[in-house]
Coordinates of N, CA and C in Angstrom, one line a residue:
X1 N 4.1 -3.7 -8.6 CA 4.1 -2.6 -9.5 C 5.5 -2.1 -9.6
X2 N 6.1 -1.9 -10.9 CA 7.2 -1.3 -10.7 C 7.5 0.1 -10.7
X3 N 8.3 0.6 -10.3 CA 8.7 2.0 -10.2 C 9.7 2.2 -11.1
X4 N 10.4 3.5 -11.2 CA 11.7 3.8 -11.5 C 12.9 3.2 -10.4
X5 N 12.6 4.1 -9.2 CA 13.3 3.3 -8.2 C 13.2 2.2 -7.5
X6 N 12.0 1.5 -7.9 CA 12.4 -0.1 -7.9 C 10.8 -0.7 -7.7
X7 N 10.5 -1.7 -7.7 CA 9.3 -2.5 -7.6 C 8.6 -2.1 -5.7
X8 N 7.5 -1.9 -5.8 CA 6.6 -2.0 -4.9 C 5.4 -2.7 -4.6
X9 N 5.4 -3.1 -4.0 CA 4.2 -3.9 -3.4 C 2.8 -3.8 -3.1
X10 N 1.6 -4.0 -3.4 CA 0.3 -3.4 -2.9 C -0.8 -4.1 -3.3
X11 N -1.5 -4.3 -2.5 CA -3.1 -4.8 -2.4 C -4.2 -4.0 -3.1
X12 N -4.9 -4.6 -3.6 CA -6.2 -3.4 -4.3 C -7.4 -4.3 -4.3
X13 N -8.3 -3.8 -3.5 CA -9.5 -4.5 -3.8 C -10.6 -3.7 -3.9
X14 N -11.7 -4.2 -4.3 CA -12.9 -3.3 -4.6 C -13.3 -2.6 -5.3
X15 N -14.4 -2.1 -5.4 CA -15.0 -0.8 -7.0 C -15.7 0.1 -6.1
X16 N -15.9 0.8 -6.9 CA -16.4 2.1 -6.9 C -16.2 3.1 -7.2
X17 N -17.1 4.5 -7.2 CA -16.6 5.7 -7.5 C -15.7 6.2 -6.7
X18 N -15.6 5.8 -5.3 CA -14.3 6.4 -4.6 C -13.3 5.6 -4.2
X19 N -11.9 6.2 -3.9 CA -10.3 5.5 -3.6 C -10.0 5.4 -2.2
X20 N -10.2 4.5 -1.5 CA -9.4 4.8 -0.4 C -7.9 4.3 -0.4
X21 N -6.9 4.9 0.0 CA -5.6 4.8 -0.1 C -4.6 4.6 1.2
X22 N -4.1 3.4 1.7 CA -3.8 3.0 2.8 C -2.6 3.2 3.2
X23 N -1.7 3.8 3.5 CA -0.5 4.0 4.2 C 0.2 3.5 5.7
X24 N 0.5 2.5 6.0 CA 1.0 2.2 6.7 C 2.5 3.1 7.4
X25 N 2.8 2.5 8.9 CA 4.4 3.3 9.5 C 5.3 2.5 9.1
X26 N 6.1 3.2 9.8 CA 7.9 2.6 8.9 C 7.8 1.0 9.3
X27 N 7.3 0.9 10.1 CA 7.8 -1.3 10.5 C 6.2 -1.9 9.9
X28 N 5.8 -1.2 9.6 CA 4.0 -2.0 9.3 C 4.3 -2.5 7.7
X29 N 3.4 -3.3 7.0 CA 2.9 -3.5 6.3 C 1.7 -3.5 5.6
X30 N 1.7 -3.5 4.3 CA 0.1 -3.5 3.5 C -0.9 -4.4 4.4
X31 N -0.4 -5.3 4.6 CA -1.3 -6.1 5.8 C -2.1 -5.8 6.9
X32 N -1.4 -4.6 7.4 CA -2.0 -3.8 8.5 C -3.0 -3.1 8.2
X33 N -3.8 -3.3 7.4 CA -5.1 -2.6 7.0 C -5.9 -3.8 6.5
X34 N -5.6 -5.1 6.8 CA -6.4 -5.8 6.1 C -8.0 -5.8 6.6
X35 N -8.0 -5.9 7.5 CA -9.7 -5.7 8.5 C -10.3 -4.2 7.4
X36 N -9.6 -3.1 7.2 CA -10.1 -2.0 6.4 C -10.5 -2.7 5.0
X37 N -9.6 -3.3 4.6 CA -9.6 -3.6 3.2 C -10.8 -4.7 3.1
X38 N -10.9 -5.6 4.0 CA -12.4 -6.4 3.9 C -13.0 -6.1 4.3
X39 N -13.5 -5.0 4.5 CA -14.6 -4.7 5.3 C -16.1 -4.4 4.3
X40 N -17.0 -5.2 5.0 CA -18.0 -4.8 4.0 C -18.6 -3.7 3.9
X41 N -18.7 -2.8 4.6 CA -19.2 -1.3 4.9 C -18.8 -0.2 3.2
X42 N -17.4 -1.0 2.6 CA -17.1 -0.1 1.6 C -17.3 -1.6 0.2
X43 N -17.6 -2.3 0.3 CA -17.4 -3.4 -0.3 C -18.0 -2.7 -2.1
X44 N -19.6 -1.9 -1.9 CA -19.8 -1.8 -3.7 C -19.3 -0.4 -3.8
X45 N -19.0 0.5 -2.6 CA -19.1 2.2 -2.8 C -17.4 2.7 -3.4
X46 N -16.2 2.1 -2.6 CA -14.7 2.8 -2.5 C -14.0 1.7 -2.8
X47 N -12.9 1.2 -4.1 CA -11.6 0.8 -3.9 C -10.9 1.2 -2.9
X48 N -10.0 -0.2 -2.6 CA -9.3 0.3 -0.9 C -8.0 -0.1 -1.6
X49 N -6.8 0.5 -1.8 CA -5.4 0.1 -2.1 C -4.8 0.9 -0.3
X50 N -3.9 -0.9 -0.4 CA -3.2 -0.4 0.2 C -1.2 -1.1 -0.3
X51 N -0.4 -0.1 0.2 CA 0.9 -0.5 -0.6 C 2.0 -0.5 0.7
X52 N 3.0 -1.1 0.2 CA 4.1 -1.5 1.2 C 5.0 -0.5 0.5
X53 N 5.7 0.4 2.0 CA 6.6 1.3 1.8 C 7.8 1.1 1.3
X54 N 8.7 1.5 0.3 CA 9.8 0.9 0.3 C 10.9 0.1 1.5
X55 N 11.7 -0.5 0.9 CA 12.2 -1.6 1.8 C 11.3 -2.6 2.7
X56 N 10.4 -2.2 3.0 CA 9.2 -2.9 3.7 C 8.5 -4.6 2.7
X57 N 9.0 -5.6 3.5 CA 7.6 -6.6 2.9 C 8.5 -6.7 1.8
X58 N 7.9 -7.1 0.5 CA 8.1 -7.2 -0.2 C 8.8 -5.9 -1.2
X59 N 8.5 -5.5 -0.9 CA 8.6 -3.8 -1.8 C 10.3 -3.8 -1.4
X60 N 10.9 -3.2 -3.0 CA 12.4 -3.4 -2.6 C 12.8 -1.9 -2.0
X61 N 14.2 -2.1 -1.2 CA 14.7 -0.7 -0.8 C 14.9 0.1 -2.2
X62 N 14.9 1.5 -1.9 CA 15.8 2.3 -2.0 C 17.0 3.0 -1.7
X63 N 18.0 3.2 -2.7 CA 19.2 3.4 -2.5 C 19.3 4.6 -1.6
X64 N 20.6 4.4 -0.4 CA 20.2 5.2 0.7 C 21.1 6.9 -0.3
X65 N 20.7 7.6 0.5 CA 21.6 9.0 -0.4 C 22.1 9.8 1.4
X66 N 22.9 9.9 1.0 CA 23.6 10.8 2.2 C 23.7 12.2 2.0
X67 N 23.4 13.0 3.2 CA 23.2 14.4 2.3 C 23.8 15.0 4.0
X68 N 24.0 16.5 3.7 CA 24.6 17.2 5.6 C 24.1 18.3 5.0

């Protein structure tokens, strides 16, 4: 997907009336929810997105900004 500040990366699987939305830590990736994301328990009920944080994986950095 692209952004303004640059392209990001993310998984999306499944239907339903509800979102679940996966966020991973600074060294993880979208991958680290894969067991969530196949899981059959949500398979007809909740879409599961999950996305890679910038710089992460695939997903490009962001320009760093320096600020005091």
């Amino acid at each position: 997907m692209k952004t303004n500040p640059g392209a990001i990366r993310f998984a999306s699987i499944g239907e339903g009336e509800n979102t679940i939305f996966f966020v991973h830590g600074p060294l993880g990736s979208w991958s680290a929810f894969i067991r969530f994301m196949m899981d059959e328990d949500f398979r007809d009920s909740a879409r599961r997105i999950s996305a890679e944080r910038p710089g992460v994986g695939q997903s490009q950095s962001l320009k760093a900004v320096s600020s005091i």
